[in-house]
């Protein structure tokens, strides 16, 4: 990904995350347009069903960061209302 590429031009972001003080890593794939974080964890069968705390923190922080940086205002490459994750969320803004 070129440096300085605007977020609305990015489809997916791959984030390796170290879990706690263990020598264990998970891969978070942030699918921006679908408003989704996929987590790939080789130890998932040995863990609790909930995602690691590091992923939970990312899920809370990410929408605010994207909103503050104008990600949701850019529509050049995205038909936002057609995406399942945004149905009903953008309709009220578009009517105004």
Short mmCIF file of N, CA and C in Angstrom, two decimals:
data_model
loop_
_atom_site.label_atom_id
_atom_site.label_comp_id
_atom_site.label_asym_id
_atom_site.label_seq_id
_atom_site.Cartn_x
_atom_site.Cartn_y
_atom_site.Cartn_z
N UNK A 1 0.85 -1.17 0.00
CA UNK A 1 0.00 0.00 0.00
C UNK A 1 0.89 1.23 0.00
N UNK A 2 0.70 2.12 -0.94
CA UNK A 2 1.51 3.34 -0.99
C UNK A 2 1.26 4.22 0.23
N UNK A 3 2.31 4.85 0.71
CA UNK A 3 2.16 5.78 1.83
C UNK A 3 1.30 6.96 1.38
N UNK A 4 0.44 7.41 2.24
CA UNK A 4 -0.39 8.56 1.94
C UNK A 4 -1.66 8.23 1.18
N UNK A 5 -1.92 6.95 0.90
CA UNK A 5 -3.15 6.55 0.22
C UNK A 5 -4.33 6.81 1.15
N UNK A 6 -5.36 7.54 0.70
CA UNK A 6 -6.51 7.81 1.58
C UNK A 6 -7.23 6.53 1.98
N UNK A 7 -7.77 6.50 3.19
CA UNK A 7 -8.42 5.30 3.71
C UNK A 7 -9.56 4.83 2.83
N UNK A 8 -10.31 5.74 2.21
CA UNK A 8 -11.45 5.32 1.42
C UNK A 8 -11.02 4.58 0.15
N UNK A 9 -9.74 4.62 -0.19
CA UNK A 9 -9.22 3.90 -1.35
C UNK A 9 -8.72 2.50 -0.97
N UNK A 10 -8.78 2.17 0.30
CA UNK A 10 -8.26 0.89 0.81
C UNK A 10 -9.44 -0.06 1.06
N UNK A 11 -9.30 -1.30 0.60
CA UNK A 11 -10.36 -2.29 0.82
C UNK A 11 -10.12 -3.09 2.10
N UNK A 12 -8.88 -3.56 2.29
CA UNK A 12 -8.55 -4.38 3.46
C UNK A 12 -7.23 -3.94 4.07
N UNK A 13 -7.14 -4.07 5.38
CA UNK A 13 -5.90 -3.77 6.11
C UNK A 13 -5.56 -5.02 6.92
N UNK A 14 -4.32 -5.47 6.79
CA UNK A 14 -3.85 -6.66 7.52
C UNK A 14 -3.01 -6.20 8.70
N UNK A 15 -3.41 -6.65 9.90
CA UNK A 15 -2.76 -6.20 11.12
C UNK A 15 -2.33 -7.41 11.96
N UNK A 16 -1.03 -7.68 12.06
CA UNK A 16 -0.59 -8.74 12.98
C UNK A 16 -0.62 -8.19 14.40
N UNK A 17 -1.18 -8.96 15.32
CA UNK A 17 -1.35 -8.49 16.70
C UNK A 17 -0.78 -9.51 17.67
N UNK A 18 0.10 -9.05 18.55
CA UNK A 18 0.64 -9.90 19.60
C UNK A 18 -0.35 -9.92 20.75
N UNK A 19 -0.71 -11.11 21.20
CA UNK A 19 -1.70 -11.24 22.27
C UNK A 19 -1.03 -11.28 23.63
N UNK A 20 -1.19 -10.23 24.36
CA UNK A 20 -0.67 -10.16 25.72
C UNK A 20 0.82 -10.35 25.79
N UNK A 21 1.24 -11.00 26.84
CA UNK A 21 2.67 -11.22 27.06
C UNK A 21 3.12 -12.58 26.52
N UNK A 22 2.19 -13.27 25.89
CA UNK A 22 2.49 -14.57 25.33
C UNK A 22 3.24 -14.39 24.01
N UNK A 23 3.92 -15.44 23.60
CA UNK A 23 4.52 -15.41 22.28
C UNK A 23 3.49 -16.00 21.31
N UNK A 24 2.39 -15.27 21.14
CA UNK A 24 1.30 -15.72 20.29
C UNK A 24 0.78 -14.54 19.49
N UNK A 25 0.61 -14.76 18.20
CA UNK A 25 0.14 -13.71 17.31
C UNK A 25 -1.15 -14.14 16.64
N UNK A 26 -2.00 -13.17 16.38
CA UNK A 26 -3.19 -13.39 15.56
C UNK A 26 -3.13 -12.39 14.40
N UNK A 27 -3.85 -12.69 13.34
CA UNK A 27 -3.92 -11.78 12.21
C UNK A 27 -5.32 -11.21 12.16
N UNK A 28 -5.43 -9.90 12.21
CA UNK A 28 -6.71 -9.22 12.04
C UNK A 28 -6.75 -8.65 10.63
N UNK A 29 -7.79 -8.98 9.90
CA UNK A 29 -8.00 -8.43 8.57
C UNK A 29 -9.20 -7.50 8.69
N UNK A 30 -8.93 -6.22 8.54
CA UNK A 30 -9.99 -5.22 8.66
C UNK A 30 -10.55 -4.98 7.26
N UNK A 31 -11.80 -5.39 7.05
CA UNK A 31 -12.48 -5.19 5.78
C UNK A 31 -13.30 -3.92 5.94
N UNK A 32 -12.73 -2.82 5.49
CA UNK A 32 -13.30 -1.50 5.78
C UNK A 32 -14.72 -1.33 5.26
N UNK A 33 -14.96 -1.68 4.02
CA UNK A 33 -16.27 -1.44 3.43
C UNK A 33 -17.37 -2.30 4.04
N UNK A 34 -17.02 -3.45 4.56
CA UNK A 34 -18.02 -4.32 5.16
C UNK A 34 -18.14 -4.09 6.66
N UNK A 35 -17.31 -3.20 7.17
CA UNK A 35 -17.34 -2.89 8.60
C UNK A 35 -17.15 -4.16 9.42
N UNK A 36 -16.06 -4.85 9.10
CA UNK A 36 -15.86 -6.18 9.61
C UNK A 36 -14.39 -6.39 9.95
N UNK A 37 -14.13 -7.09 11.04
CA UNK A 37 -12.78 -7.49 11.39
C UNK A 37 -12.77 -9.01 11.43
N UNK A 38 -11.98 -9.60 10.53
CA UNK A 38 -11.81 -11.05 10.54
C UNK A 38 -10.56 -11.36 11.36
N UNK A 39 -10.66 -12.36 12.22
CA UNK A 39 -9.54 -12.73 13.07
C UNK A 39 -9.11 -14.15 12.75
N UNK A 40 -7.83 -14.29 12.44
CA UNK A 40 -7.25 -15.60 12.17
C UNK A 40 -6.31 -15.93 13.32
N UNK A 41 -6.67 -16.98 14.05
CA UNK A 41 -5.96 -17.35 15.26
C UNK A 41 -5.70 -18.86 15.24
N UNK A 42 -4.44 -19.25 15.17
CA UNK A 42 -4.10 -20.67 15.11
C UNK A 42 -4.45 -21.41 16.40
N UNK A 43 -4.63 -20.69 17.48
CA UNK A 43 -4.98 -21.32 18.76
C UNK A 43 -6.45 -21.14 19.12
N UNK A 44 -7.28 -20.80 18.15
CA UNK A 44 -8.68 -20.49 18.45
C UNK A 44 -9.42 -21.65 19.09
N UNK A 45 -9.07 -22.88 18.77
CA UNK A 45 -9.76 -24.02 19.37
C UNK A 45 -9.41 -24.18 20.84
N UNK A 46 -8.28 -23.62 21.28
CA UNK A 46 -7.85 -23.73 22.67
C UNK A 46 -8.23 -22.51 23.50
N UNK A 47 -8.78 -21.51 22.85
CA UNK A 47 -9.15 -20.27 23.54
C UNK A 47 -10.65 -20.21 23.80
N UNK A 48 -11.03 -19.19 24.56
CA UNK A 48 -12.44 -18.89 24.75
C UNK A 48 -13.03 -18.48 23.39
N UNK A 49 -14.32 -18.47 23.29
CA UNK A 49 -14.98 -18.12 22.03
C UNK A 49 -14.89 -16.63 21.71
N UNK A 50 -14.69 -15.80 22.70
CA UNK A 50 -14.61 -14.36 22.43
C UNK A 50 -13.23 -13.99 21.90
N UNK A 51 -13.16 -12.94 21.09
CA UNK A 51 -11.87 -12.53 20.53
C UNK A 51 -10.93 -12.01 21.62
N UNK A 52 -9.63 -12.05 21.35
CA UNK A 52 -8.67 -11.51 22.33
C UNK A 52 -8.96 -10.04 22.65
N UNK A 53 -8.58 -9.60 23.82
CA UNK A 53 -8.84 -8.23 24.27
C UNK A 53 -8.26 -7.20 23.30
N UNK A 54 -7.15 -7.53 22.65
CA UNK A 54 -6.54 -6.60 21.70
C UNK A 54 -7.47 -6.35 20.51
N UNK A 55 -8.19 -7.37 20.07
CA UNK A 55 -9.14 -7.23 18.97
C UNK A 55 -10.36 -6.44 19.43
N UNK A 56 -10.80 -6.68 20.65
CA UNK A 56 -11.95 -5.94 21.19
C UNK A 56 -11.65 -4.45 21.26
N UNK A 57 -10.43 -4.10 21.67
CA UNK A 57 -10.03 -2.69 21.73
C UNK A 57 -10.00 -2.08 20.33
N UNK A 58 -9.50 -2.83 19.37
CA UNK A 58 -9.44 -2.36 17.99
C UNK A 58 -10.85 -2.10 17.44
N UNK A 59 -11.78 -2.99 17.76
CA UNK A 59 -13.16 -2.85 17.29
C UNK A 59 -13.84 -1.61 17.86
N UNK A 60 -13.45 -1.19 19.04
CA UNK A 60 -14.02 0.01 19.66
C UNK A 60 -13.39 1.27 19.07
N UNK A 61 -12.08 1.24 18.87
CA UNK A 61 -11.34 2.42 18.41
C UNK A 61 -11.53 2.72 16.93
N UNK A 62 -11.59 1.69 16.09
CA UNK A 62 -11.57 1.85 14.65
C UNK A 62 -12.70 2.71 14.08
N UNK A 63 -13.97 2.52 14.44
CA UNK A 63 -15.03 3.36 13.86
C UNK A 63 -14.83 4.86 14.15
N UNK A 64 -14.36 5.18 15.34
CA UNK A 64 -14.10 6.59 15.68
C UNK A 64 -12.98 7.15 14.83
N UNK A 65 -11.91 6.39 14.68
CA UNK A 65 -10.78 6.83 13.87
C UNK A 65 -11.21 7.08 12.42
N UNK A 66 -11.96 6.14 11.85
CA UNK A 66 -12.40 6.29 10.47
C UNK A 66 -13.35 7.47 10.30
N UNK A 67 -14.22 7.66 11.25
CA UNK A 67 -15.15 8.79 11.19
C UNK A 67 -14.40 10.11 11.27
N UNK A 68 -13.45 10.21 12.19
CA UNK A 68 -12.67 11.44 12.35
C UNK A 68 -11.84 11.76 11.12
N UNK A 69 -11.49 10.75 10.33
CA UNK A 69 -10.68 10.96 9.14
C UNK A 69 -11.49 11.02 7.85
N UNK A 70 -12.80 11.14 7.96
CA UNK A 70 -13.66 11.33 6.79
C UNK A 70 -13.89 10.11 5.93
N UNK A 71 -13.60 8.93 6.45
CA UNK A 71 -13.76 7.71 5.66
C UNK A 71 -15.20 7.53 5.17
N UNK A 72 -16.17 7.79 6.02
CA UNK A 72 -17.57 7.55 5.66
C UNK A 72 -18.14 8.61 4.73
N UNK A 73 -17.44 9.72 4.57
CA UNK A 73 -17.91 10.80 3.69
C UNK A 73 -17.49 10.61 2.24
N UNK A 74 -16.58 9.71 1.99
CA UNK A 74 -16.06 9.50 0.64
C UNK A 74 -16.87 8.43 -0.07
N UNK A 75 -17.38 8.75 -1.25
CA UNK A 75 -18.22 7.79 -1.97
C UNK A 75 -17.72 7.50 -3.38
N UNK A 76 -16.53 7.96 -3.72
CA UNK A 76 -16.04 7.80 -5.09
C UNK A 76 -15.98 6.34 -5.53
N UNK A 77 -15.58 5.44 -4.66
CA UNK A 77 -15.39 4.04 -5.03
C UNK A 77 -16.41 3.11 -4.40
N UNK A 78 -17.35 3.64 -3.64
CA UNK A 78 -18.22 2.77 -2.87
C UNK A 78 -19.68 3.17 -3.00
N UNK A 79 -20.52 2.21 -3.27
CA UNK A 79 -21.97 2.42 -3.23
C UNK A 79 -22.41 2.02 -1.82
N UNK A 80 -22.22 2.93 -0.87
CA UNK A 80 -22.45 2.63 0.55
C UNK A 80 -23.82 2.02 0.84
N UNK A 81 -24.91 2.57 0.30
CA UNK A 81 -26.22 2.00 0.64
C UNK A 81 -26.40 0.55 0.20
N UNK A 82 -25.63 0.08 -0.77
CA UNK A 82 -25.78 -1.31 -1.22
C UNK A 82 -25.07 -2.30 -0.30
N UNK A 83 -24.21 -1.84 0.57
CA UNK A 83 -23.48 -2.73 1.48
C UNK A 83 -24.34 -3.04 2.71
N UNK A 84 -24.45 -4.32 3.02
CA UNK A 84 -25.30 -4.78 4.11
C UNK A 84 -25.00 -4.08 5.44
N UNK A 85 -23.73 -3.87 5.74
CA UNK A 85 -23.34 -3.28 7.02
C UNK A 85 -23.83 -1.84 7.18
N UNK A 86 -24.14 -1.17 6.07
CA UNK A 86 -24.51 0.25 6.13
C UNK A 86 -25.98 0.49 5.84
N UNK A 87 -26.73 -0.54 5.49
CA UNK A 87 -28.16 -0.35 5.21
C UNK A 87 -28.86 0.20 6.45
N UNK A 88 -29.65 1.21 6.25
CA UNK A 88 -30.37 1.83 7.35
C UNK A 88 -29.56 2.86 8.11
N UNK A 89 -28.26 2.80 8.05
CA UNK A 89 -27.42 3.77 8.76
C UNK A 89 -27.23 5.04 7.94
N UNK A 90 -27.16 4.90 6.63
CA UNK A 90 -26.90 6.05 5.78
C UNK A 90 -28.17 6.65 5.21
N UNK A 91 -29.25 5.92 5.20
CA UNK A 91 -30.49 6.38 4.60
C UNK A 91 -30.95 7.70 5.20
N UNK A 92 -30.94 7.82 6.51
CA UNK A 92 -31.40 9.03 7.16
C UNK A 92 -30.49 10.22 6.81
N UNK A 93 -29.21 10.00 6.64
CA UNK A 93 -28.29 11.07 6.28
C UNK A 93 -28.47 11.51 4.85
N UNK A 94 -28.83 10.58 3.96
CA UNK A 94 -28.98 10.88 2.55
C UNK A 94 -30.26 11.64 2.28
N UNK A 95 -31.30 11.42 3.08
CA UNK A 95 -32.58 12.09 2.90
C UNK A 95 -32.49 13.56 3.25
N UNK A 96 -31.68 13.91 4.26
CA UNK A 96 -31.58 15.28 4.72
C UNK A 96 -31.00 16.21 3.72
#
